[in-house]
Amino acid sequence: MTKGALLLVEDTPSLQLVYASVLRSNGHTVISAATAAEGLVAFRKGSPAVVILDLMLPDRDGLDLMREFLTIRPGTPVIVITANGSMNKAIEAMRSGAYDFLVKPFDDQRFLNAVHNAMTASAPLIAAVGSPSDTPAPASGFVGTSSAMAEVYGKITAVARSMAPVFITGESGTGKELCAQAVHDQSSRSHGPFVPLNCGAIPSELLESEVFGHMKGSFTGAISDRTGAAAMADGGTLFLDEICELDPNLQTKLLRFLQTSMIQPVGATRPRKINVRIICATNRDPLEAIRRGRFREDLYYRLHVVPIHMPPLRVRGDDVVMIAETALAQFSREEGRAFTSLDDNVRALFQTLPWPGNVRQLLNIIRQVVVMNAGPVVTTALLPAELLGGEGPSQHVARAQGPQPVTTDTLIGKTLAQIERLVIEQTIATEGGSVSKAASILGVAPSTLYRKIESWTGSGQ
């Protein structure tokens, strides 16, 4: 096989001819195969720059063939092609190491863009997304070595050089934007822009203009042309935070953009092609938003290709002390203070607190201590009173040791909300503190339990 050639595995003769013609007319060398067996022979003979693979083949499952390709030569960019009704197959392929996917029918430009992106990727892909190495290093900007974060680091590394959309979930303050930035920084797009947009912080009537831009005079107040976030991210990554807050009408336009890579600013007469990778995040349960009719199911499955869940601080063990000490050193330098460490009581206390605001809350606490005091050691006396909800440290630690056992006697006289809390807390305790296991037993999403826990701690209950 000629160096730099593309391997096209497509069993429909007419489509094989069309795809090969489009590629050759744009200067590519193409080797075609009509079956999985022919494709495997061609792949073994050479080193294709990119594989374009139809997932529906007559002699073998295309997904299985792709996995064999990546076993033989890990890092080979594979673009998979699937029918419109087989999105689950495409998502499974992306999670197994595919570089990108195309849903039939697709236009020539979308096809060529996918091939160009795959060929210009600056480093090999890592197959088997979601299978982190035994000891993944912390991603850029993160602090912590807990097993929960090791899983996050592994996923970031695995998905970074793919074009797969990433869907980040987690409570407020867990570092979802930091995660998106780390994916961008480790990708072949790191030279391009990283453009964050908080969908929940912009009035719905301005969101379309913020995302896609507008032309001068297109509406009252449009005194000049405006470049939207999508166009600003051309060649890089567009990060849509709080995606579940997106206006339903704009969800339709975003879905169309994902399918065509075309944007049309408000007031423009012609669309334009751009090349961006989408990463989105939410602190809500997206499936609950779908059930309530607030989020399109087809958009969810288009975006939810590689999920990354950011764990809350309270389940990260020793990470809370590591983050606090790192922040203490940084803030002390910035503020000209002499802080050197946390005392043992503060270390123990930090590991028992629920941290409803997660890492953001912890950093604010450390900053406040540094600004208001000279040092050198952080003691419980220096901590803000609201951190403990007005309790003394010993009372708070005692209350954090475990929920009240649920019996018939404990339920009598309680409100329905109080009974719900007792049952949830006891289930979590029974499952060794695992919220995900407790959620499975209770038949709800883990994010639902996290929100309830956050509401209890936030209200001082």
Short mmCIF file of C-alpha atoms in Angstrom, two decimals:
data_model
loop_
_atom_site.label_atom_id
_atom_site.label_comp_id
_atom_site.label_asym_id
_atom_site.label_seq_id
_atom_site.Cartn_x
_atom_site.Cartn_y
_atom_site.Cartn_z
CA MET A 1 0.00 0.00 0.00
CA THR A 2 1.29 3.45 -0.96
CA LYS A 3 2.45 5.52 1.99
CA GLY A 4 -0.29 7.94 3.00
CA ALA A 5 -2.99 5.95 1.19
CA LEU A 6 -6.51 5.67 2.52
CA LEU A 7 -8.19 2.31 3.03
CA LEU A 8 -11.90 2.37 2.15
CA VAL A 9 -13.96 -0.63 3.28
CA GLU A 10 -17.48 -0.33 1.80
CA ASP A 11 -19.57 -3.23 0.48
CA THR A 12 -22.09 -1.27 -1.62
CA PRO A 13 -20.47 -0.87 -5.09
CA SER A 14 -22.15 2.45 -5.93
CA LEU A 15 -21.17 4.05 -2.60
CA GLN A 16 -17.65 2.66 -2.80
CA LEU A 17 -17.31 4.26 -6.23
CA VAL A 18 -18.68 7.63 -5.04
CA TYR A 19 -16.55 7.77 -1.90
CA ALA A 20 -13.37 6.79 -3.76
CA SER A 21 -14.08 9.32 -6.52
CA VAL A 22 -14.54 12.17 -4.02
CA LEU A 23 -11.29 11.27 -2.28
CA ARG A 24 -9.25 10.85 -5.45
CA SER A 25 -10.54 14.12 -6.91
CA ASN A 26 -9.07 15.79 -3.83
CA GLY A 27 -5.64 14.23 -4.28
CA HIS A 28 -5.90 11.15 -2.08
CA THR A 29 -4.68 7.67 -2.95
CA VAL A 30 -7.42 5.15 -2.17
CA ILE A 31 -7.33 1.38 -1.73
CA SER A 32 -10.86 -0.07 -1.79
CA ALA A 33 -12.22 -3.27 -0.25
CA ALA A 34 -15.75 -4.69 -0.44
CA THR A 35 -15.58 -7.12 2.47
CA ALA A 36 -14.04 -7.38 5.92
CA ALA A 37 -11.70 -10.13 4.67
CA GLU A 38 -10.42 -7.97 1.80
CA GLY A 39 -10.05 -5.00 4.12
CA LEU A 40 -8.03 -6.99 6.63
CA VAL A 41 -5.68 -8.25 3.91
CA ALA A 42 -5.14 -4.72 2.60
CA PHE A 43 -4.61 -3.38 6.13
CA ARG A 44 -1.98 -6.03 6.90
CA LYS A 45 -0.13 -5.35 3.65
CA GLY A 46 0.41 -1.68 4.31
CA SER A 47 0.02 1.11 6.80
CA PRO A 48 -2.98 3.21 5.73
CA ALA A 49 -2.93 6.81 6.90
CA VAL A 50 -6.67 6.57 7.57
CA VAL A 51 -9.25 3.79 7.43
CA ILE A 52 -12.80 4.62 6.29
CA LEU A 53 -14.98 1.75 7.43
CA ASP A 54 -18.65 0.96 6.87
CA LEU A 55 -19.91 -0.79 10.01
CA MET A 56 -22.38 -2.97 8.04
CA LEU A 57 -20.36 -5.54 6.12
CA PRO A 58 -21.58 -8.83 4.60
CA ASP A 59 -19.01 -11.17 6.14
CA ARG A 60 -18.24 -9.66 9.53
CA ASP A 61 -19.32 -7.03 12.01
CA GLY A 62 -17.56 -3.77 11.16
CA LEU A 63 -17.05 -2.86 14.81
CA ASP A 64 -15.26 -6.15 15.41
CA LEU A 65 -13.07 -5.51 12.36
CA MET A 66 -12.19 -2.03 13.61
CA ARG A 67 -11.07 -3.45 16.94
CA GLU A 68 -8.79 -5.89 15.09
CA PHE A 69 -7.32 -3.03 13.06
CA LEU A 70 -6.54 -1.15 16.27
CA THR A 71 -5.06 -4.25 17.87
CA ILE A 72 -2.71 -4.72 14.91
CA ARG A 73 -1.77 -1.03 14.69
CA PRO A 74 -2.92 1.00 17.69
CA GLY A 75 -3.38 4.64 16.84
CA THR A 76 -4.60 4.20 13.26
CA PRO A 77 -7.33 6.82 12.69
CA VAL A 78 -10.56 5.00 11.77
CA ILE A 79 -13.57 6.92 10.46
CA VAL A 80 -16.68 4.77 10.73
CA ILE A 81 -19.76 5.09 8.52
CA THR A 82 -23.18 4.11 9.79
CA ALA A 83 -26.82 4.38 8.79
CA ASN A 84 -29.04 7.06 10.31
CA GLY A 85 -30.82 4.54 12.55
CA SER A 86 -27.61 3.07 13.97
CA MET A 87 -26.28 5.87 16.17
CA ASN A 88 -25.74 3.46 19.05
CA LYS A 89 -23.34 1.53 16.83
CA ALA A 90 -21.44 4.70 16.00
CA ILE A 91 -21.23 5.67 19.66
CA GLU A 92 -19.93 2.22 20.57
CA ALA A 93 -17.29 2.56 17.85
CA MET A 94 -16.15 5.93 19.20
CA ARG A 95 -15.86 4.48 22.68
CA SER A 96 -13.79 1.64 21.24
CA GLY A 97 -11.25 3.97 19.63
CA ALA A 98 -12.71 5.29 16.36
CA TYR A 99 -11.49 8.77 15.39
CA ASP A 100 -14.76 10.08 13.94
CA PHE A 101 -18.08 8.88 12.55
CA LEU A 102 -20.27 9.79 9.59
CA VAL A 103 -24.00 9.17 9.44
CA LYS A 104 -25.49 8.45 6.00
CA PRO A 105 -26.31 10.49 4.06
CA PHE A 106 -23.46 13.00 4.42
CA ASP A 107 -22.16 15.65 2.05
CA ASP A 108 -18.76 15.66 0.35
CA GLN A 109 -17.37 18.48 2.46
CA ARG A 110 -18.23 16.79 5.76
CA PHE A 111 -16.55 13.65 4.40
CA LEU A 112 -13.40 15.48 3.32
CA ASN A 113 -13.21 17.42 6.58
CA ALA A 114 -13.30 14.19 8.57
CA VAL A 115 -10.52 12.68 6.45
CA HIS A 116 -8.40 15.85 6.63
CA ASN A 117 -8.74 16.03 10.42
CA ALA A 118 -7.78 12.38 10.78
CA MET A 119 -4.73 12.76 8.54
CA THR A 120 -3.43 15.85 10.30
CA ALA A 121 -3.81 14.48 13.82
CA SER A 122 -0.43 15.14 15.42
CA ALA A 123 -0.16 11.95 17.49
CA PRO A 124 -1.55 8.42 17.58
CA LEU A 125 -4.89 7.69 19.10
CA ILE A 126 -5.28 5.49 22.15
CA ALA A 127 -7.77 2.72 21.51
CA ALA A 128 -10.39 1.52 23.96
CA VAL A 129 -11.72 4.80 25.30
CA GLY A 130 -12.48 4.52 28.99
CA SER A 131 -9.74 1.96 29.68
CA PRO A 132 -7.15 4.04 31.52
CA SER A 133 -3.64 2.88 32.25
CA ASP A 134 -2.81 1.50 35.66
CA THR A 135 -1.26 4.75 36.90
CA PRO A 136 -2.43 7.66 34.73
CA ALA A 137 -0.79 10.97 35.53
CA PRO A 138 -2.98 13.88 36.57
CA ALA A 139 -4.21 15.90 33.60
CA SER A 140 -3.05 19.49 33.25
CA GLY A 141 -4.53 21.73 35.93
CA PHE A 142 -5.79 18.92 38.15
CA VAL A 143 -4.55 18.01 41.62
CA GLY A 144 -5.28 14.61 43.16
CA THR A 145 -4.42 10.93 42.91
CA SER A 146 -7.64 9.24 44.08
CA SER A 147 -8.98 6.27 42.12
CA ALA A 148 -12.01 8.33 41.10
CA MET A 149 -9.76 10.95 39.50
CA ALA A 150 -7.43 8.34 37.99
CA GLU A 151 -10.40 7.14 35.96
CA VAL A 152 -11.02 10.71 34.78
CA TYR A 153 -7.36 11.19 33.78
CA GLY A 154 -7.44 7.93 31.83
CA LYS A 155 -10.54 8.96 29.91
CA ILE A 156 -9.11 12.38 29.12
CA THR A 157 -5.95 10.83 27.69
CA ALA A 158 -7.88 8.22 25.73
CA VAL A 159 -10.40 10.54 24.12
CA ALA A 160 -8.23 13.63 23.62
CA ARG A 161 -6.98 12.86 20.11
CA SER A 162 -10.30 11.61 18.84
CA MET A 163 -12.91 13.87 17.26
CA ALA A 164 -15.58 12.27 19.45
CA PRO A 165 -17.90 14.66 21.29
CA VAL A 166 -17.33 14.56 25.05
CA PHE A 167 -20.21 14.88 27.52
CA ILE A 168 -19.04 15.90 31.00
CA THR A 169 -21.35 15.57 33.99
CA GLY A 170 -20.85 16.47 37.63
CA GLU A 171 -21.95 18.79 40.40
CA SER A 172 -21.14 22.49 40.36
CA GLY A 173 -17.56 23.17 41.35
CA THR A 174 -16.13 19.74 40.43
CA GLY A 175 -13.96 21.03 37.57
CA LYS A 176 -15.97 20.33 34.41
CA GLU A 177 -14.44 23.24 32.47
CA LEU A 178 -10.97 22.20 33.66
CA CYS A 179 -11.70 18.73 32.28
CA ALA A 180 -12.78 20.17 28.92
CA GLN A 181 -9.64 22.31 28.79
CA ALA A 182 -7.48 19.25 29.52
CA VAL A 183 -9.12 17.32 26.65
CA HIS A 184 -8.41 20.25 24.33
CA ASP A 185 -4.81 20.69 25.54
CA GLN A 186 -3.99 17.02 24.88
CA SER A 187 -5.67 16.96 21.47
CA SER A 188 -4.30 17.67 17.99
CA ARG A 189 -6.38 20.88 18.20
CA SER A 190 -4.37 22.32 21.07
CA HIS A 191 -2.88 24.93 18.71
CA GLY A 192 -6.40 26.18 17.99
CA PRO A 193 -8.76 28.17 20.22
CA PHE A 194 -10.63 26.83 23.23
CA VAL A 195 -13.89 28.77 23.44
CA PRO A 196 -16.12 28.25 26.51
CA LEU A 197 -19.75 29.36 26.52
CA ASN A 198 -22.06 29.05 29.54
CA CYS A 199 -25.50 28.35 28.10
CA GLY A 200 -27.13 29.04 31.46
CA ALA A 201 -25.63 32.51 31.88
CA ILE A 202 -26.94 34.05 28.65
CA PRO A 203 -30.56 35.17 28.09
CA SER A 204 -32.34 32.78 25.73
CA GLU A 205 -33.09 35.55 23.23
CA LEU A 206 -29.33 36.23 22.85
CA LEU A 207 -28.09 32.65 22.82
CA GLU A 208 -28.37 32.09 19.06
CA SER A 209 -26.32 35.22 18.42
CA GLU A 210 -23.75 34.17 21.05
CA VAL A 211 -23.36 30.70 19.52
CA PHE A 212 -23.69 31.39 15.79
CA GLY A 213 -23.14 35.17 15.53
CA HIS A 214 -25.22 37.82 13.80
CA MET A 215 -25.07 40.35 10.99
CA LYS A 216 -25.35 44.13 11.43
CA GLY A 217 -29.00 45.20 11.47
CA SER A 218 -30.37 41.66 11.86
CA PHE A 219 -32.28 42.74 14.98
CA THR A 220 -32.69 45.77 17.23
CA GLY A 221 -29.36 46.52 18.85
CA ALA A 222 -27.25 44.65 16.25
CA ILE A 223 -25.10 47.68 15.42
CA SER A 224 -22.27 45.61 13.92
CA ASP A 225 -21.45 42.12 12.76
CA ARG A 226 -20.68 39.70 15.58
CA THR A 227 -18.68 36.49 15.37
CA GLY A 228 -20.33 33.73 17.40
CA ALA A 229 -18.59 31.27 19.70
CA ALA A 230 -18.82 28.46 17.10
CA ALA A 231 -16.94 30.49 14.49
CA MET A 232 -14.40 31.72 17.06
CA ALA A 233 -13.66 28.07 17.87
CA ASP A 234 -12.98 27.19 14.21
CA GLY A 235 -9.98 24.86 14.17
CA GLY A 236 -10.27 24.25 17.90
CA THR A 237 -12.80 23.29 20.57
CA LEU A 238 -16.18 24.73 21.50
CA PHE A 239 -17.12 24.06 25.12
CA LEU A 240 -20.83 24.38 25.86
CA ASP A 241 -21.27 24.48 29.61
CA GLU A 242 -24.71 23.87 31.18
CA ILE A 243 -25.91 22.36 27.90
CA CYS A 244 -29.25 21.32 29.44
CA GLU A 245 -30.13 25.02 29.79
CA LEU A 246 -30.01 25.48 26.01
CA ASP A 247 -33.20 26.90 24.50
CA PRO A 248 -35.21 24.15 22.67
CA ASN A 249 -35.19 26.10 19.37
CA LEU A 250 -31.41 26.45 19.56
CA GLN A 251 -31.09 22.74 20.33
CA THR A 252 -32.54 22.05 16.88
CA LYS A 253 -30.01 24.37 15.23
CA LEU A 254 -27.16 22.86 17.23
CA LEU A 255 -28.18 19.37 16.07
CA ARG A 256 -28.20 20.57 12.45
CA PHE A 257 -24.75 22.11 12.97
CA LEU A 258 -23.41 18.82 14.36
CA GLN A 259 -24.75 16.97 11.32
CA THR A 260 -23.48 19.40 8.67
CA SER A 261 -20.65 21.45 10.25
CA MET A 262 -22.43 24.50 8.80
CA ILE A 263 -23.36 27.66 10.71
CA GLN A 264 -25.58 30.55 9.64
CA PRO A 265 -25.32 33.76 11.68
CA VAL A 266 -28.57 35.56 12.46
CA GLY A 267 -29.41 37.71 9.45
CA ALA A 268 -26.92 35.97 7.11
CA THR A 269 -28.14 34.76 3.73
CA ARG A 270 -25.64 31.95 3.34
CA PRO A 271 -24.28 29.33 5.73
CA ARG A 272 -20.54 28.75 6.16
CA LYS A 273 -18.50 25.67 6.94
CA ILE A 274 -16.43 25.51 10.12
CA ASN A 275 -14.35 22.82 11.79
CA VAL A 276 -14.81 22.51 15.55
CA ARG A 277 -14.92 19.82 18.17
CA ILE A 278 -17.80 19.97 20.64
CA ILE A 279 -17.39 19.32 24.36
CA CYS A 280 -20.38 19.95 26.60
CA ALA A 281 -21.12 19.74 30.31
CA THR A 282 -24.03 19.86 32.72
CA ASN A 283 -24.63 19.61 36.46
CA ARG A 284 -28.13 18.26 35.79
CA ASP A 285 -29.29 14.73 35.06
CA PRO A 286 -29.64 14.87 31.23
CA LEU A 287 -31.97 11.87 31.10
CA GLU A 288 -34.29 13.59 33.56
CA ALA A 289 -34.19 16.69 31.34
CA ILE A 290 -35.18 14.51 28.38
CA ARG A 291 -38.06 12.97 30.33
CA ARG A 292 -39.33 16.45 31.17
CA GLY A 293 -39.14 17.54 27.55
CA ARG A 294 -36.40 20.09 28.22
CA PHE A 295 -33.67 18.42 26.18
CA ARG A 296 -33.87 16.71 22.79
CA GLU A 297 -33.16 13.00 22.93
CA ASP A 298 -31.58 12.94 19.45
CA LEU A 299 -29.23 15.80 20.44
CA TYR A 300 -28.31 13.96 23.64
CA TYR A 301 -27.27 10.83 21.77
CA ARG A 302 -25.36 12.91 19.25
CA LEU A 303 -23.38 14.58 22.04
CA HIS A 304 -23.21 11.77 24.60
CA VAL A 305 -20.53 9.75 22.77
CA VAL A 306 -17.80 9.70 25.41
CA PRO A 307 -19.14 10.50 28.90
CA ILE A 308 -16.84 11.71 31.67
CA HIS A 309 -18.26 12.10 35.17
CA MET A 310 -16.44 14.47 37.50
CA PRO A 311 -16.66 13.01 41.03
CA PRO A 312 -17.70 15.26 43.93
CA LEU A 313 -14.95 16.29 46.32
CA ARG A 314 -16.45 14.33 49.23
CA VAL A 315 -15.69 10.98 47.52
CA ARG A 316 -12.09 11.86 46.57
CA GLY A 317 -10.50 10.90 49.91
CA ASP A 318 -7.05 12.39 50.49
CA ASP A 319 -7.38 14.60 47.40
CA VAL A 320 -9.14 17.24 49.50
CA VAL A 321 -6.02 17.72 51.65
CA MET A 322 -3.73 17.68 48.61
CA ILE A 323 -5.83 20.33 46.86
CA ALA A 324 -6.01 22.46 50.01
CA GLU A 325 -2.24 22.35 50.56
CA THR A 326 -1.50 23.13 46.90
CA ALA A 327 -3.90 26.09 47.00
CA LEU A 328 -2.47 27.22 50.34
CA ALA A 329 1.03 27.42 48.88
CA GLN A 330 -0.17 29.24 45.76
CA PHE A 331 -2.39 31.76 47.55
CA SER A 332 0.28 32.42 50.18
CA ARG A 333 2.73 33.38 47.44
CA GLU A 334 0.16 35.59 45.74
CA GLU A 335 -0.87 37.34 48.95
CA GLY A 336 2.59 37.58 50.51
CA ARG A 337 1.64 35.41 53.51
CA ALA A 338 3.69 32.88 55.46
CA PHE A 339 1.33 29.87 55.53
CA THR A 340 3.09 26.52 55.35
CA SER A 341 0.59 23.79 56.25
CA LEU A 342 -2.74 22.60 57.63
CA ASP A 343 -2.79 21.25 61.17
CA ASP A 344 -3.97 17.67 61.81
CA ASN A 345 -7.43 18.72 63.03
CA VAL A 346 -8.08 20.68 59.84
CA ARG A 347 -6.89 17.77 57.71
CA ALA A 348 -9.28 15.40 59.50
CA LEU A 349 -12.14 17.89 59.34
CA PHE A 350 -11.72 18.55 55.62
CA GLN A 351 -12.09 14.82 54.94
CA THR A 352 -15.43 14.67 56.79
CA LEU A 353 -17.12 17.77 55.40
CA PRO A 354 -19.73 17.26 52.63
CA TRP A 355 -18.38 20.10 50.43
CA PRO A 356 -21.61 20.95 48.57
CA GLY A 357 -19.63 23.51 46.53
CA ASN A 358 -16.88 20.96 45.82
CA VAL A 359 -13.40 22.15 44.77
CA ARG A 360 -14.62 25.68 44.10
CA GLN A 361 -15.86 25.94 47.70
CA LEU A 362 -12.60 24.53 49.10
CA LEU A 363 -10.50 27.02 47.11
CA ASN A 364 -12.66 29.92 48.30
CA ILE A 365 -12.21 28.80 51.92
CA ILE A 366 -8.42 28.58 51.57
CA ARG A 367 -8.28 31.96 49.84
CA GLN A 368 -10.36 33.54 52.62
CA VAL A 369 -8.10 32.07 55.34
CA VAL A 370 -4.96 33.31 53.60
CA VAL A 371 -6.31 36.82 52.99
CA MET A 372 -7.62 37.26 56.55
CA ASN A 373 -4.70 35.74 58.49
CA ALA A 374 -0.90 35.78 58.60
CA GLY A 375 -0.07 32.10 59.14
CA PRO A 376 1.95 29.96 59.38
CA VAL A 377 -0.45 27.04 60.12
CA VAL A 378 -4.15 26.75 59.24
CA THR A 379 -6.08 25.76 62.38
CA THR A 380 -9.81 25.22 62.89
CA ALA A 381 -9.96 28.59 64.66
CA LEU A 382 -9.05 30.29 61.36
CA LEU A 383 -11.82 28.62 59.37
CA PRO A 384 -14.98 30.62 58.63
CA ALA A 385 -17.90 29.77 60.93
CA GLU A 386 -20.29 29.17 58.02
CA LEU A 387 -18.12 26.26 56.88
CA LEU A 388 -19.46 24.26 59.83
CA GLY A 389 -22.98 25.61 59.69
CA GLY A 390 -22.57 27.15 63.15
CA GLU A 391 -21.45 23.87 64.75
CA GLY A 392 -18.22 23.19 66.54
CA PRO A 393 -15.79 20.82 64.82
CA SER A 394 -16.41 17.95 67.24
CA GLN A 395 -20.19 18.09 66.81
CA HIS A 396 -19.87 18.23 63.06
CA VAL A 397 -17.51 15.27 62.93
CA ALA A 398 -19.81 13.28 65.19
CA ARG A 399 -22.79 14.01 62.95
CA ALA A 400 -20.78 13.03 59.86
CA GLN A 401 -19.97 9.59 61.26
CA GLY A 402 -23.17 8.04 59.94
CA PRO A 403 -26.93 8.27 59.44
CA GLN A 404 -29.54 7.18 61.95
CA PRO A 405 -30.53 3.52 61.33
CA VAL A 406 -33.92 3.26 59.59
CA THR A 407 -36.57 1.35 61.57
CA THR A 408 -40.34 1.65 61.82
CA ASP A 409 -39.95 3.69 65.01
CA THR A 410 -37.61 6.17 63.29
CA LEU A 411 -40.13 6.75 60.49
CA ILE A 412 -43.23 7.39 62.61
CA GLY A 413 -43.87 11.10 62.99
CA LYS A 414 -41.46 12.07 60.21
CA THR A 415 -42.41 14.05 57.10
CA LEU A 416 -42.14 12.38 53.70
CA ALA A 417 -39.05 14.46 52.92
CA GLN A 418 -37.41 13.37 56.19
CA ILE A 419 -38.22 9.72 55.49
CA GLU A 420 -36.72 10.01 52.01
CA ARG A 421 -33.52 11.42 53.46
CA LEU A 422 -33.26 8.68 56.09
CA VAL A 423 -33.70 5.95 53.47
CA ILE A 424 -31.16 7.50 51.08
CA GLU A 425 -28.54 8.04 53.79
CA GLN A 426 -28.97 4.54 55.17
CA THR A 427 -28.71 3.01 51.67
CA ILE A 428 -25.51 4.93 50.97
CA ALA A 429 -24.08 3.84 54.33
CA THR A 430 -25.04 0.20 53.66
CA GLU A 431 -23.21 0.37 50.32
CA GLY A 432 -20.02 1.60 51.97
CA GLY A 433 -20.53 5.22 51.00
CA SER A 434 -20.98 4.49 47.28
CA VAL A 435 -23.56 6.90 45.88
CA SER A 436 -23.62 5.11 42.51
CA LYS A 437 -24.43 1.76 44.12
CA ALA A 438 -27.08 3.34 46.31
CA ALA A 439 -28.60 5.03 43.25
CA SER A 440 -28.76 1.68 41.46
CA ILE A 441 -30.60 0.10 44.41
CA LEU A 442 -33.01 3.04 44.69
CA GLY A 443 -33.63 3.13 40.94
CA VAL A 444 -32.47 6.71 40.31
CA ALA A 445 -29.48 8.38 38.64
CA PRO A 446 -26.43 9.10 40.85
CA SER A 447 -26.74 12.80 39.96
CA THR A 448 -30.24 12.78 41.51
CA LEU A 449 -28.80 11.65 44.83
CA TYR A 450 -25.93 14.13 44.62
CA ARG A 451 -28.41 16.97 44.11
CA LYS A 452 -30.46 15.86 47.11
CA ILE A 453 -27.33 15.62 49.28
CA GLU A 454 -26.28 19.08 48.11
CA SER A 455 -29.72 20.50 48.99
CA TRP A 456 -29.53 19.01 52.50
CA THR A 457 -26.05 20.37 53.19
CA GLY A 458 -26.87 23.71 51.61
CA SER A 459 -29.95 24.14 53.79
CA GLY A 460 -28.17 23.09 56.96
CA GLN A 461 -30.52 20.13 57.51
#
